[in-house]
């Protein structure tokens, strides 16, 4: 604080400090020869020092701007910024624009014929991006771990022949290069949201990154994770809400759609929603997909399959191709009245 | 169990019951003339009665029915039932039909002039029901507890003169009669979702009941609470999702919109959504209200005020009357493409 | 604030405001002819105005001292107060003293012979209080609801003949009198922690009250609920941690033992622990009972039964009488080295 | 499934699998020469393979084994196994034996003099292992990330000169070798509990691994993560409970001590407790440390510092060296009456 700071100016900084931090015990005032230094810590979520910069009475701001690149330029109390637009020219996708971008495909890449059929139908229905796991993070070492590099090759072949973008997951720094050569978007999964070496690795390559929210990540932790990518020079981060861990058991996770408008206030990054993993049941996917577009999301990532009941993993949550066609029609209708195109 | 069942056979059924159910408090043994009936409930996940059928000592198995009146007649794997429709003729409301019923008003009833203005504007914008607390459950004994009976009188006066239905809360059995005489719908609040004497009391009177979900209630506990009302003979229960307690701090509670399609699979009762208490911030209410209609909710209960910044409670989450007009327009547009009228 | 309040004085009040409140959006400064009024609200937990009173620059403090009676006299940053001691002379119990008070008995009162045997064995093992539900809150209306008044009569008879105190639950205001005539301690259950009319009713009668924590109650909400009782003139409130709702499924609820030292910092009320409901499994009760005494709890409420496998409810979580004897021995040993007697 | 199993028979097994398991991602189908094997996992509640035995089309049923190496040999209903003992001869530590092993040290390695003082005092007080982060996972890229390899060198020097074991964290596969050369125990942090490539990497080297529980990991996910290490051939895994994410805000995380007896029933791996990260406040660390030993934990990892108020990170949760001495005395006393030595 400057030496002549008034009580009111002082108070406003402290009030804002309180807004930015959830745990009281970490705010301190250090008095050094008449010039007060306010030290603000954070337990459990990040603080954005940038919001203090233009306050009257503030002389300088130092330290941990936990997500200065991820945050909204106009800040917490300003109008919402025009969102950053992540462009995928090959796919004709502009994520964060008035276009509602749908990514669809199987949970895991299986055989070539199935993948081609899914890709063609997805594209025909309006999806810009094909999703499909080549490397699968699995809870147990004894579960199917994906086709690996062979899966990447299949994705590459389908991408070229069908003309649809591809998003697929990278699970460790040493595999980022291989995934980056095939994918239009690299996915960082929920379990890796705070795998900081991986975040740095995807930040150092040029492809956009889809950053899924950790199962128990706060909004601030999520944006600080995005910051690891942005800070390495990759500005194209897409956030993806996919459900959080709560006591509630009617679905696999609790889809936190309220985080969509909350993110729009805090950050300029685009945000999409994954209704498949959250609900865990295909019967509920359309309802949550419609809710996502209505809540202001910039897109959707959804699991579809030619024959969900025989899929190698997650069959219960995949839509059939006909169900997907029907959903795309519904999304188009809602989009038409709220200013979004599919 | 058959009459001659041994302790060991008995024990094996109980062990399996325990394995099948996460909550042991729902295992009961009822002794009827020497033949024991084991009642097993399930909180949070499904039980398959079939697994008990071949155990030694088991005579017969019936489907678990903690909420036989609240549940869907066609069950988990059938098609969804036509929903029950709760009718409020005075208000022209048919909750659970193709009509999306909006309930709006201040958090607490304050003065007469304000209440009249809110009621007239709410009705003009399309709301069928005026909300407003006369008796307010407050965390501390030192907070404003509502105007009490004087509040009920104001609500009655506004109802008659403006011609709008009224929903207001009853907090204890001894006040149900007084509330019932004024209100078109009696609200049971989140904190009272498992106040069983209160549930029985509202089940014994004729007005429809709005049953808010407890802050940490599972879907099954919620339906079992509705069952207390239904079992007393009142078939008109409306469920209301209002946010659950989770680790997430970006909003006051986490609005669990995924419970809407989950309820539609399990129950024939109508379900509405309260975006005001969940988000705790008026800036995010419209997004979650749009998401609610898109997710298939049957209505909305939303806080509005002539001047949110001077309201006696919860000013931060109330929409202004102009914001409410705007929201109703958006809901009408979305409704028009998904088959709902406002 | 007084007119001449300095920036530093101002800042300290605001910092403390932040400590007391979890949600920023509710701190406001109103400037009235040079005298600033700081308005502090609270979302989700209570604020204690008393802590502001002696700060320099503070002229006066008004309003919602959400738990001024429940809180520690020496406050958040002082040394911990000597705890309030709740005395039950009939039972020889001094809860909150160096005596670790054990309450034990069946989940629900069943038949007379069983109850007598349990009471005698509990007393012989060192329990001061017999627990047993006459009125049982049950999730579904179709479950066993307790023996009601007949259960109270049995408890009264056992109390007189065995010479052991009794704790039992009251579920609604109209039954408080009947319970109060029999019980040494009236229990308010988790589902009723915010049943404010019930809290007022037990506050108006003379018997001590055991207030169980709600399944998703914060520490502040719990103390504010205690305040409803204290504010009616009954100073004898005992808090009981019994597990909270979390995502974790290895036990029925998650026993939050960390709340014991947290309460000791904030409040002078005694706190006991219920390991039976939290774990839901008798095999884990001894471990959590030992942990409770080691963490500084003032007592324990534990379910025991002559024959857990045939109990009418909650058999899985009850200790046998022999297991209880063994547990009391372990608690005595730990108590002897940490200054607690059984 | 038998070779001729029909789609319908197949479907019924899968439906039942879905009913039995809350998490569908753990249902897998492995096709082996025309005979399909359905692998069903369970997160959060038990599955009874027996219920599948009599279904048509089912050839044989084997016990689910997501963590066959991590689980107790005698299983859920048997007596608890003698625990596996992880030996660190250099440190004189036998984790999982009657010895209660304390690991203590600063959050992060800072300067040499401080580290030496802490190590000497820790050893003198009875700690067998020095903890200290060289590589620190931090929420934001702008926070202090640890001294890195220089930190490892300091740890190595202190280890040799003081004669105390060392535990420190490895955050990515490429650094496992460097950490393994210095540390007696390699820590895998909470954020990396499901970083499967890292788990495999620490499974392939010979040093014991301390596997911290993820912030929202179920018991089953935790044991399945341990299984990744065990399956690579490293049998020396130590589990560490450090608090989970819940709605509760009185402490940083909610320490789930109930998981200690739950793990003892399910697994033969030793389990220790970290009270420092869970409580986030040094004033509450002793209470939870005492509770941990009383609950049956095999050890403790606790943060201590010569001068907590000037530490570079987490000063609020570190004990001073004098406080640590006092705590060790208390643990020794409790240990003496429950059969544990320090």
Coordinates of C-alpha atoms in Angstrom, one line a residue, chain A residues 71-216:
Chain A
X71 CA -8.3 -15.4 -16.3
X72 CA -10.6 -13.0 -17.9
X73 CA -9.0 -9.8 -19.0
X74 CA -11.7 -7.7 -17.6
X75 CA -11.6 -9.3 -14.3
X76 CA -14.1 -10.5 -11.7
X77 CA -16.3 -7.4 -11.6
X78 CA -16.1 -6.2 -15.1
X79 CA -18.2 -7.3 -18.0
X80 CA -17.4 -10.7 -19.4
X81 CA -14.7 -10.7 -22.0
X82 CA -15.2 -11.9 -25.5
X83 CA -14.0 -15.5 -25.1
X84 CA -10.8 -16.7 -26.6
X85 CA -11.5 -18.7 -29.8
X86 CA -9.5 -21.9 -30.3
X87 CA -9.5 -22.6 -34.1
X88 CA -9.1 -26.0 -35.7
X89 CA -9.1 -25.1 -39.4
X90 CA -8.9 -28.7 -40.7
X91 CA -12.1 -29.5 -38.9
X92 CA -13.8 -26.2 -39.5
X93 CA -14.1 -25.7 -35.8
X94 CA -14.0 -22.4 -33.9
X95 CA -14.3 -23.3 -30.2
X96 CA -15.4 -20.4 -28.1
X97 CA -17.2 -18.7 -30.9
X98 CA -21.0 -18.7 -31.7
X99 CA -20.4 -22.2 -33.1
X100 CA -21.3 -25.0 -30.6
X101 CA -18.6 -27.6 -31.3
X102 CA -19.5 -31.2 -30.8
X103 CA -16.8 -33.9 -30.4
X104 CA -18.1 -37.5 -30.6
X105 CA -16.8 -41.0 -30.8
X106 CA -16.2 -44.2 -28.9
X107 CA -14.7 -44.4 -25.5
X108 CA -11.7 -46.4 -26.8
X109 CA -10.5 -47.0 -30.3
X110 CA -11.3 -50.6 -31.2
X111 CA -11.4 -51.9 -34.8
X112 CA -11.0 -50.0 -38.1
X113 CA -14.4 -50.7 -39.5
X114 CA -16.3 -49.6 -36.4
X115 CA -14.2 -46.4 -36.2
X116 CA -14.9 -45.5 -39.8
X117 CA -18.6 -46.0 -39.4
X118 CA -18.7 -43.9 -36.3
X119 CA -16.6 -41.1 -37.8
X120 CA -18.7 -40.9 -40.9
X121 CA -22.0 -40.8 -39.0
X122 CA -20.6 -38.3 -36.5
X123 CA -19.4 -36.0 -39.3
X124 CA -22.7 -36.3 -41.2
X125 CA -24.6 -35.3 -38.0
X126 CA -22.5 -32.2 -37.6
X127 CA -19.7 -33.2 -35.2
X128 CA -16.5 -31.4 -36.0
X129 CA -14.2 -33.7 -34.0
X130 CA -13.9 -37.4 -33.5
X131 CA -13.0 -38.6 -30.0
X132 CA -11.4 -41.9 -29.2
X133 CA -8.9 -43.2 -26.7
X134 CA -5.7 -45.0 -27.9
X135 CA -4.1 -44.8 -24.5
X136 CA -6.6 -45.4 -21.8
X137 CA -6.0 -44.6 -18.1
X138 CA -7.6 -47.5 -16.2
X139 CA -8.2 -47.9 -12.5
X140 CA -6.8 -51.4 -12.4
X141 CA -3.7 -52.7 -14.1
X142 CA -5.7 -55.7 -15.2
X143 CA -8.2 -53.7 -17.4
X144 CA -8.0 -53.1 -21.1
X145 CA -5.5 -50.2 -21.6
X146 CA -6.2 -49.2 -25.1
X147 CA -4.6 -50.2 -28.5
X148 CA -1.8 -47.7 -27.9
X149 CA 0.2 -46.7 -31.0
X150 CA -1.9 -48.9 -33.2
X151 CA -4.9 -46.9 -32.0
X152 CA -3.1 -43.7 -33.0
X153 CA -2.5 -45.0 -36.5
X154 CA -6.2 -45.9 -36.9
X155 CA -7.2 -42.4 -35.8
X156 CA -4.8 -40.9 -38.3
X157 CA -6.2 -42.9 -41.1
X158 CA -9.8 -42.1 -40.3
X159 CA -9.0 -38.4 -39.9
X160 CA -7.5 -38.2 -43.3
X161 CA -10.1 -40.3 -45.2
X162 CA -13.2 -39.0 -43.5
X163 CA -12.0 -35.4 -43.0
X164 CA -12.9 -35.0 -39.3
X165 CA -10.7 -33.6 -36.6
X166 CA -9.4 -35.9 -33.9
X167 CA -9.0 -35.5 -30.1
X168 CA -7.2 -38.2 -28.1
X169 CA -5.5 -38.5 -24.8
X170 CA -1.8 -38.3 -23.9
X171 CA -1.0 -39.8 -20.5
X172 CA 2.7 -39.0 -20.1
X173 CA 5.3 -36.5 -21.3
X174 CA 7.2 -39.1 -23.4
X175 CA 4.1 -39.8 -25.5
X176 CA 3.1 -36.2 -26.2
X177 CA 5.0 -36.0 -29.4
X178 CA 3.4 -39.1 -30.9
X179 CA -0.1 -38.0 -30.0
X180 CA 0.6 -34.5 -31.2
X181 CA 1.5 -35.7 -34.7
X182 CA -1.9 -37.3 -35.1
X183 CA -4.4 -35.3 -33.0
X184 CA -5.9 -31.9 -33.7
X185 CA -6.5 -31.6 -30.0
X186 CA -4.6 -33.4 -27.2
X187 CA -6.7 -34.4 -24.2
X188 CA -5.3 -34.3 -20.7
X189 CA -7.6 -36.5 -18.6
X190 CA -9.1 -35.9 -15.2
X191 CA -6.6 -38.0 -13.3
X192 CA -3.8 -36.0 -14.8
X193 CA -5.2 -32.5 -14.3
X194 CA -2.4 -31.8 -11.8
X195 CA 0.3 -33.9 -13.5
X196 CA 2.5 -30.9 -13.9
X197 CA 5.3 -32.4 -16.0
X198 CA 2.6 -33.5 -18.5
X199 CA 0.9 -30.0 -18.5
X200 CA 4.3 -28.5 -19.3
X201 CA 4.9 -31.0 -22.1
X202 CA 1.6 -30.2 -23.8
X203 CA 2.3 -26.5 -23.3
X204 CA 5.5 -26.8 -25.3
X205 CA 3.9 -28.2 -28.5
X206 CA 1.5 -26.4 -30.8
X207 CA -1.7 -28.4 -30.8
X208 CA -4.7 -27.2 -28.7
X209 CA -5.2 -29.0 -25.4
X210 CA -8.5 -30.2 -23.9
X211 CA -8.0 -30.0 -20.1
X212 CA -10.5 -32.1 -18.2
X213 CA -11.4 -31.0 -14.7
X214 CA -10.0 -33.2 -11.9
X215 CA -12.6 -35.2 -10.0
X216 CA -12.2 -33.0 -6.9

